[in-house]
Short mmCIF file of C-alpha atoms in Angstrom, two decimals:
data_model
loop_
_atom_site.label_atom_id
_atom_site.label_comp_id
_atom_site.label_asym_id
_atom_site.label_seq_id
_atom_site.Cartn_x
_atom_site.Cartn_y
_atom_site.Cartn_z
CA MET A 120 17.25 5.41 7.51
CA GLN A 121 14.89 4.31 4.75
CA TYR A 122 11.21 3.48 5.20
CA PHE A 123 8.41 2.32 2.92
CA THR A 124 4.64 2.81 2.76
CA ALA A 125 1.73 3.09 0.34
CA ASP A 126 -2.02 3.69 0.10
CA THR A 127 -2.39 6.18 2.92
CA HIS A 128 -5.58 7.43 1.23
CA PHE A 129 -5.75 10.54 3.38
CA PHE A 130 -9.31 12.00 3.39
CA HIS A 131 -10.87 8.82 1.94
CA GLU A 132 -14.10 8.76 3.91
CA GLN A 133 -15.50 5.76 2.02
CA LEU A 134 -12.85 3.49 3.58
CA LEU A 135 -13.97 4.25 7.13
CA GLY A 136 -15.63 1.41 9.01
CA ASN A 137 -15.47 -2.36 8.79
CA ASN A 138 -15.72 -2.80 5.01
CA ASP A 139 -14.47 -5.74 2.95
CA PHE A 140 -11.92 -3.77 0.93
CA ALA A 141 -9.74 -1.80 3.30
CA PRO A 142 -11.35 -1.48 6.73
CA ARG A 143 -10.28 1.56 8.71
CA LEU A 144 -11.90 1.65 12.11
CA PHE A 145 -11.98 5.40 12.64
CA ASP A 146 -14.91 7.71 13.25
CA SER A 147 -13.73 10.40 10.84
CA VAL A 148 -11.08 11.12 8.21
CA GLU A 149 -9.56 13.65 10.60
CA GLU A 150 -9.04 10.86 13.15
CA MET A 151 -7.62 8.55 10.47
CA ASN A 152 -5.31 11.23 9.07
CA GLN A 153 -4.00 12.06 12.53
CA ALA A 154 -3.42 8.39 13.38
CA ILE A 155 -1.21 8.01 10.30
CA ILE A 156 0.65 11.27 11.00
CA THR A 157 1.28 10.27 14.63
CA ALA A 158 2.45 6.74 13.81
CA TRP A 159 4.67 8.04 11.00
CA ASN A 160 6.34 10.70 13.14
CA ARG A 161 6.98 8.36 16.05
CA ARG A 162 9.30 6.43 13.75
CA VAL A 163 10.58 8.83 11.11
CA THR A 164 12.88 11.81 11.64
CA ASP A 165 13.85 14.52 9.17
CA ARG A 166 17.13 12.67 8.61
CA ASP A 167 15.19 9.75 7.11
CA ILE A 168 13.74 8.96 3.68
CA VAL A 169 10.25 7.54 3.21
CA TYR A 170 9.31 5.97 -0.11
CA HIS A 171 5.55 6.44 -0.57
CA LEU A 172 4.40 4.04 -3.28
CA GLY A 173 1.26 5.81 -4.37
CA ASP A 174 -2.32 6.74 -3.54
CA ILE A 175 -1.56 9.59 -1.17
CA ALA A 176 -5.08 10.94 -0.76
CA MET A 177 -8.56 10.41 -2.14
CA ARG A 178 -12.10 11.65 -1.74
CA PRO A 179 -14.12 10.15 -4.62
CA SER A 180 -17.01 12.62 -4.53
CA ASN A 181 -14.83 15.68 -3.96
CA TYR A 182 -11.10 15.18 -4.33
CA PRO A 183 -9.35 17.03 -1.49
CA GLY A 184 -7.85 20.32 -2.49
CA ASN A 185 -4.15 20.18 -3.25
CA ASP A 186 -3.56 22.62 -0.42
CA GLU A 187 -5.24 20.17 2.02
CA VAL A 188 -2.95 17.35 0.88
CA LEU A 189 0.11 19.60 1.13
CA GLU A 190 -0.88 20.57 4.68
CA VAL A 191 -0.99 16.91 5.71
CA LEU A 192 2.26 15.99 3.97
CA GLN A 193 4.08 18.93 5.55
CA GLN A 194 3.26 17.41 8.95
CA LEU A 195 5.10 14.19 8.08
CA ASN A 196 8.74 13.87 9.09
CA GLY A 197 11.43 12.96 6.60
CA GLN A 198 12.08 13.36 2.91
CA LEU A 199 9.22 11.88 0.85
CA ILE A 200 9.97 10.06 -2.39
CA LEU A 201 6.54 9.95 -4.05
CA ILE A 202 5.77 7.30 -6.66
CA LYS A 203 2.56 8.04 -8.55
CA GLY A 204 -0.43 5.82 -7.79
CA ASN A 205 -3.64 5.48 -9.79
CA HIS A 206 -5.36 7.99 -7.48
CA ASP A 207 -2.54 10.56 -7.60
CA ASN A 208 -3.18 13.08 -10.35
CA ARG A 209 -0.51 15.07 -12.10
CA ALA A 210 -1.97 18.36 -10.90
CA LEU A 211 -1.24 17.31 -7.31
CA PHE A 212 2.38 16.48 -8.10
CA LYS A 213 2.80 19.82 -9.90
CA PHE A 214 1.29 21.64 -6.93
CA LEU A 215 3.58 19.85 -4.45
CA ALA A 216 6.60 20.59 -6.65
CA LYS A 217 5.64 24.27 -6.79
CA HIS A 218 5.39 24.41 -2.99
CA ASN A 219 8.38 22.19 -2.27
CA SER A 220 10.75 23.13 0.51
CA MET A 221 14.23 22.09 1.64
CA ILE A 222 14.55 20.06 4.83
CA ALA A 223 18.35 20.31 4.57
CA PRO A 224 20.78 21.65 1.98
CA GLY A 225 20.32 19.60 -1.18
CA ARG A 226 17.36 17.66 0.32
CA PRO A 227 13.96 18.78 -0.97
CA LYS A 228 10.94 17.67 1.06
CA PHE A 229 9.43 15.95 -1.99
CA GLN A 230 10.83 14.04 -4.94
CA PHE A 231 8.59 12.60 -7.65
CA HIS A 232 8.56 9.49 -9.85
CA ASP A 233 5.87 8.47 -12.31
CA VAL A 234 6.54 4.72 -12.42
CA GLY A 235 9.09 3.38 -9.95
CA VAL A 236 12.39 3.58 -8.11
CA LEU A 237 15.18 1.03 -7.71
CA ILE A 238 17.46 0.98 -4.65
CA LYS A 239 19.78 -1.56 -3.02
CA ALA A 240 19.47 -2.81 0.58
CA ASN A 241 21.39 -5.65 2.23
CA HIS A 242 22.61 -7.02 -1.13
CA PHE A 243 19.02 -7.04 -2.48
CA GLN A 244 17.38 -4.77 -5.01
CA PHE A 245 14.09 -3.15 -4.04
CA PHE A 246 12.11 -2.30 -7.16
CA MET A 247 9.38 0.01 -5.87
CA THR A 248 6.19 0.55 -7.86
CA HIS A 249 2.55 1.30 -7.11
CA TYR A 250 1.19 -1.70 -8.98
CA PRO A 251 2.56 -5.16 -8.15
CA LEU A 252 4.85 -6.58 -10.83
CA MET A 253 5.08 -10.14 -12.10
CA MET A 254 8.85 -10.33 -12.31
CA GLY A 255 9.29 -14.02 -13.12
CA ILE A 256 12.38 -15.75 -11.78
CA VAL A 257 14.53 -13.24 -9.92
CA LYS A 258 17.54 -13.38 -7.63
CA GLN A 259 17.90 -11.03 -4.68
CA THR A 260 15.22 -8.70 -6.02
CA MET A 261 11.96 -7.73 -4.36
CA ASN A 262 9.06 -5.75 -5.70
CA LEU A 263 7.72 -3.43 -3.01
CA HIS A 264 4.28 -2.20 -4.03
CA GLY A 265 0.87 -1.04 -2.89
CA HIS A 266 -2.47 -0.79 -4.73
CA ILE A 267 -4.17 -4.08 -3.78
CA HIS A 268 -4.85 -3.28 -0.10
CA HIS A 269 -6.31 -6.45 1.43
CA SER A 270 -4.70 -8.78 -1.14
CA SER A 271 -1.30 -10.43 -1.20
CA VAL A 272 0.53 -11.60 -4.32
CA PRO A 273 1.43 -15.29 -3.69
CA LEU A 274 5.13 -14.71 -4.28
CA ALA A 275 7.61 -14.00 -1.50
CA GLU A 276 9.40 -11.42 -3.64
CA ASN A 277 6.27 -9.26 -3.91
CA ILE A 278 5.80 -7.31 -0.69
CA ASN A 279 2.71 -5.14 -0.23
CA VAL A 280 3.83 -2.18 1.94
CA GLY A 281 0.43 -0.48 2.08
CA VAL A 282 -0.89 0.73 5.43
CA ASP A 283 -3.57 -1.99 5.34
CA ALA A 284 -1.59 -4.77 3.64
CA PRO A 285 -2.06 -8.38 4.83
CA GLU A 286 1.72 -8.80 4.94
CA LEU A 287 1.75 -6.64 8.06
CA ASP A 288 0.23 -9.59 9.95
CA LEU A 289 3.51 -11.49 9.43
CA LEU A 290 5.45 -9.08 11.65
CA ALA A 291 6.24 -10.29 15.17
CA HIS A 292 5.37 -6.87 16.58
CA LYS A 293 2.13 -5.21 15.50
CA LEU A 294 2.70 -1.69 14.22
CA PRO A 295 0.35 1.23 14.85
CA PHE A 296 -1.77 1.93 11.77
CA GLY A 297 0.11 4.01 9.22
CA THR A 298 3.65 3.23 10.42
CA PRO A 299 6.10 3.09 7.49
CA LEU A 300 8.07 -0.17 7.28
CA SER A 301 11.80 -0.39 7.93
CA VAL A 302 14.29 -2.37 5.84
CA ALA A 303 14.52 -4.94 8.65
CA GLU A 304 10.73 -5.37 8.63
CA ILE A 305 10.73 -5.84 4.86
CA PHE A 306 13.18 -8.70 5.25
CA GLU A 307 11.19 -10.17 8.15
CA ILE A 308 8.08 -10.19 5.96
CA TYR A 309 10.02 -11.68 3.04
CA THR A 310 11.45 -14.52 5.13
CA LYS A 311 8.13 -15.40 6.78
CA LYS A 312 6.16 -15.11 3.56
CA ALA A 313 8.61 -17.42 1.76
CA ALA A 314 8.32 -20.00 4.56
CA LEU A 315 4.52 -19.77 4.59
CA LEU A 316 4.24 -20.18 0.82
CA ALA A 317 6.66 -23.13 0.86
CA LYS A 318 4.56 -24.82 3.54
CA GLN A 319 1.36 -24.23 1.56
CA HIS A 320 2.97 -25.60 -1.59
CA LYS A 321 4.14 -28.71 0.25
CA ASN A 322 0.63 -29.36 1.55
#
């Protein structure tokens, strides 16, 4: 199966607590990191693919060592397709590529993309980027993105898949923090967001 996430911000101590940007109600980054790992692995198996749309880890005053990030990512189930975010430096991607492993023949643990990836799901195209795109008038195309955390682009076709995205509140069943989204959940968000925006426009 295919899953989608963004903005895990492993090690980002400044996000801890009830802040206005991206509140994470954990006592430590170790607790936050483990919560994401646990939620991820409850859903994802090594047969699955997870598209991570950027901002893997961050520690503004002292960026975590690449070996620390690798240690966390190696604990996550599945094949990780990593799209570069604004807080993902090239040195990290080179380090992960150097220490890549195979989870099955022909399936490396990590794959890397600087800008975006396009796939098809249920007769729709998912154009996956870190930054949200203004695509104009589109048909059966969604932009899955991260980057803006607590904000939501007021277009149904733009779906924020970040771990702290407001779109998560549209799901009928609340997911544990850090759970990657399924294709079905993407379409649930899309349908409910479209209905909500249509209602707001009518009013």
